[in-house]
Amino acid sequence: MKNQVRLAQLRVQAMLQIKQLIQSKLEKLNEEQLGQVADYIDFLQFRALWVSLRERESNLAALYSEFDGEDLALAEQGIEEYAEMLRRED
């Protein structure tokens, strides 16, 4: 448990150091370079969103395939009941 807490603290500390390093580098950039950095950040955020959507799509596909047999059985049962209802009307 102590190791996990220490590891988490080290990660937070490393993240803060990275943020400080990035901030100091950003302060030295000109306007054009800052625009390029902003574009790259937009790209990174878009890519993260795209990966997240692909993972959700994959999870949904697995979920659908897990229940496709049950769905088919329910659909066939519903069709049989519907066909029986039509026969009674005739």
PDB file of C-alpha atoms in Angstrom:
ATOM      1  CA  MET A   1       0.000   0.000   0.000  1.00  0.00           C
ATOM      2  CA  LYS A   2       2.807   2.403   0.889  1.00  0.00           C
ATOM      3  CA  ASN A   3       4.500   1.639  -2.419  1.00  0.00           C
ATOM      4  CA  GLN A   4       1.321   2.471  -4.334  1.00  0.00           C
ATOM      5  CA  VAL A   5       0.924   5.772  -2.517  1.00  0.00           C
ATOM      6  CA  ARG A   6       4.557   6.638  -3.130  1.00  0.00           C
ATOM      7  CA  LEU A   7       4.242   5.709  -6.790  1.00  0.00           C
ATOM      8  CA  ALA A   8       1.166   7.923  -7.128  1.00  0.00           C
ATOM      9  CA  GLN A   9       3.049  10.798  -5.475  1.00  0.00           C
ATOM     10  CA  LEU A  10       5.968  10.354  -7.851  1.00  0.00           C
ATOM     11  CA  ARG A  11       3.627  10.400 -10.842  1.00  0.00           C
ATOM     12  CA  VAL A  12       2.012  13.616  -9.660  1.00  0.00           C
ATOM     13  CA  GLN A  13       5.418  15.154  -9.069  1.00  0.00           C
ATOM     14  CA  ALA A  14       6.634  14.099 -12.527  1.00  0.00           C
ATOM     15  CA  MET A  15       3.482  15.522 -14.124  1.00  0.00           C
ATOM     16  CA  LEU A  16       4.004  18.848 -12.390  1.00  0.00           C
ATOM     17  CA  GLN A  17       7.611  18.955 -13.575  1.00  0.00           C
ATOM     18  CA  ILE A  18       6.543  18.230 -17.148  1.00  0.00           C
ATOM     19  CA  LYS A  19       3.922  20.972 -16.990  1.00  0.00           C
ATOM     20  CA  GLN A  20       6.491  23.446 -15.682  1.00  0.00           C
ATOM     21  CA  LEU A  21       8.923  22.486 -18.431  1.00  0.00           C
ATOM     22  CA  ILE A  22       6.252  22.928 -21.099  1.00  0.00           C
ATOM     23  CA  GLN A  23       5.212  26.274 -19.637  1.00  0.00           C
ATOM     24  CA  SER A  24       8.784  27.576 -19.706  1.00  0.00           C
ATOM     25  CA  LYS A  25       9.196  26.437 -23.317  1.00  0.00           C
ATOM     26  CA  LEU A  26       5.867  28.018 -24.326  1.00  0.00           C
ATOM     27  CA  GLU A  27       6.990  31.361 -22.932  1.00  0.00           C
ATOM     28  CA  LYS A  28       9.909  31.380 -25.378  1.00  0.00           C
ATOM     29  CA  LEU A  29       7.836  30.747 -28.517  1.00  0.00           C
ATOM     30  CA  ASN A  30       6.702  33.373 -30.993  1.00  0.00           C
ATOM     31  CA  GLU A  31       3.111  33.809 -32.113  1.00  0.00           C
ATOM     32  CA  GLU A  32       3.391  31.495 -35.129  1.00  0.00           C
ATOM     33  CA  GLN A  33       4.955  28.736 -33.053  1.00  0.00           C
ATOM     34  CA  LEU A  34       2.257  29.109 -30.400  1.00  0.00           C
ATOM     35  CA  GLY A  35      -0.349  28.665 -33.138  1.00  0.00           C
ATOM     36  CA  GLN A  36       1.378  25.476 -34.231  1.00  0.00           C
ATOM     37  CA  VAL A  37       1.399  24.209 -30.652  1.00  0.00           C
ATOM     38  CA  ALA A  38      -2.312  25.006 -30.345  1.00  0.00           C
ATOM     39  CA  ASP A  39      -2.992  23.080 -33.568  1.00  0.00           C
ATOM     40  CA  TYR A  40      -1.031  20.117 -32.275  1.00  0.00           C
ATOM     41  CA  ILE A  41      -2.952  20.157 -28.988  1.00  0.00           C
ATOM     42  CA  ASP A  42      -6.203  20.160 -30.975  1.00  0.00           C
ATOM     43  CA  PHE A  43      -4.921  17.166 -32.945  1.00  0.00           C
ATOM     44  CA  LEU A  44      -4.019  15.290 -29.751  1.00  0.00           C
ATOM     45  CA  GLN A  45      -7.447  15.935 -28.267  1.00  0.00           C
ATOM     46  CA  PHE A  46      -9.172  14.848 -31.482  1.00  0.00           C
ATOM     47  CA  ARG A  47      -7.076  11.674 -31.641  1.00  0.00           C
ATOM     48  CA  ALA A  48      -7.911  10.829 -28.007  1.00  0.00           C
ATOM     49  CA  LEU A  49     -11.606  11.313 -28.743  1.00  0.00           C
ATOM     50  CA  TRP A  50     -11.371   9.177 -31.885  1.00  0.00           C
ATOM     51  CA  VAL A  51      -9.613   6.362 -30.009  1.00  0.00           C
ATOM     52  CA  SER A  52     -12.241   6.535 -27.284  1.00  0.00           C
ATOM     53  CA  LEU A  53     -15.053   6.312 -29.834  1.00  0.00           C
ATOM     54  CA  ARG A  54     -13.382   3.349 -31.564  1.00  0.00           C
ATOM     55  CA  GLU A  55     -13.095   1.545 -28.215  1.00  0.00           C
ATOM     56  CA  ARG A  56     -16.764   2.179 -27.482  1.00  0.00           C
ATOM     57  CA  GLU A  57     -17.672   0.939 -30.949  1.00  0.00           C
ATOM     58  CA  SER A  58     -15.666  -2.221 -30.363  1.00  0.00           C
ATOM     59  CA  ASN A  59     -17.314  -2.752 -26.971  1.00  0.00           C
ATOM     60  CA  LEU A  60     -20.763  -2.270 -28.484  1.00  0.00           C
ATOM     61  CA  ALA A  61     -20.004  -4.742 -31.263  1.00  0.00           C
ATOM     62  CA  ALA A  62     -18.955  -7.320 -28.673  1.00  0.00           C
ATOM     63  CA  LEU A  63     -22.098  -6.635 -26.665  1.00  0.00           C
ATOM     64  CA  TYR A  64     -24.323  -6.983 -29.733  1.00  0.00           C
ATOM     65  CA  SER A  65     -22.684 -10.262 -30.714  1.00  0.00           C
ATOM     66  CA  GLU A  66     -23.111 -11.542 -27.159  1.00  0.00           C
ATOM     67  CA  PHE A  67     -26.881 -11.091 -27.339  1.00  0.00           C
ATOM     68  CA  ASP A  68     -27.562 -11.698 -31.035  1.00  0.00           C
ATOM     69  CA  GLY A  69     -28.806 -15.264 -30.434  1.00  0.00           C
ATOM     70  CA  GLU A  70     -31.221 -14.099 -27.769  1.00  0.00           C
ATOM     71  CA  ASP A  71     -32.373 -11.221 -29.970  1.00  0.00           C
ATOM     72  CA  LEU A  72     -33.020 -13.610 -32.853  1.00  0.00           C
ATOM     73  CA  ALA A  73     -35.017 -15.963 -30.624  1.00  0.00           C
ATOM     74  CA  LEU A  74     -37.143 -13.079 -29.332  1.00  0.00           C
ATOM     75  CA  ALA A  75     -37.706 -11.790 -32.868  1.00  0.00           C
ATOM     76  CA  GLU A  76     -38.764 -15.242 -34.101  1.00  0.00           C
ATOM     77  CA  GLN A  77     -41.115 -15.618 -31.147  1.00  0.00           C
ATOM     78  CA  GLY A  78     -42.608 -12.217 -31.909  1.00  0.00           C
ATOM     79  CA  ILE A  79     -43.096 -13.114 -35.587  1.00  0.00           C
ATOM     80  CA  GLU A  80     -44.787 -16.385 -34.628  1.00  0.00           C
ATOM     81  CA  GLU A  81     -47.154 -14.545 -32.292  1.00  0.00           C
ATOM     82  CA  TYR A  82     -47.875 -11.962 -34.981  1.00  0.00           C
ATOM     83  CA  ALA A  83     -48.524 -14.673 -37.582  1.00  0.00           C
ATOM     84  CA  GLU A  84     -50.896 -16.453 -35.170  1.00  0.00           C
ATOM     85  CA  MET A  85     -52.764 -13.197 -34.568  1.00  0.00           C
ATOM     86  CA  LEU A  86     -53.156 -12.705 -38.336  1.00  0.00           C
ATOM     87  CA  ARG A  87     -54.460 -16.267 -38.749  1.00  0.00           C
ATOM     88  CA  ARG A  88     -57.116 -15.611 -36.083  1.00  0.00           C
ATOM     89  CA  GLU A  89     -58.257 -12.468 -37.887  1.00  0.00           C
ATOM     90  CA  ASP A  90     -58.834 -14.387 -41.132  1.00  0.00           C
TER      91      ASP A  90
END
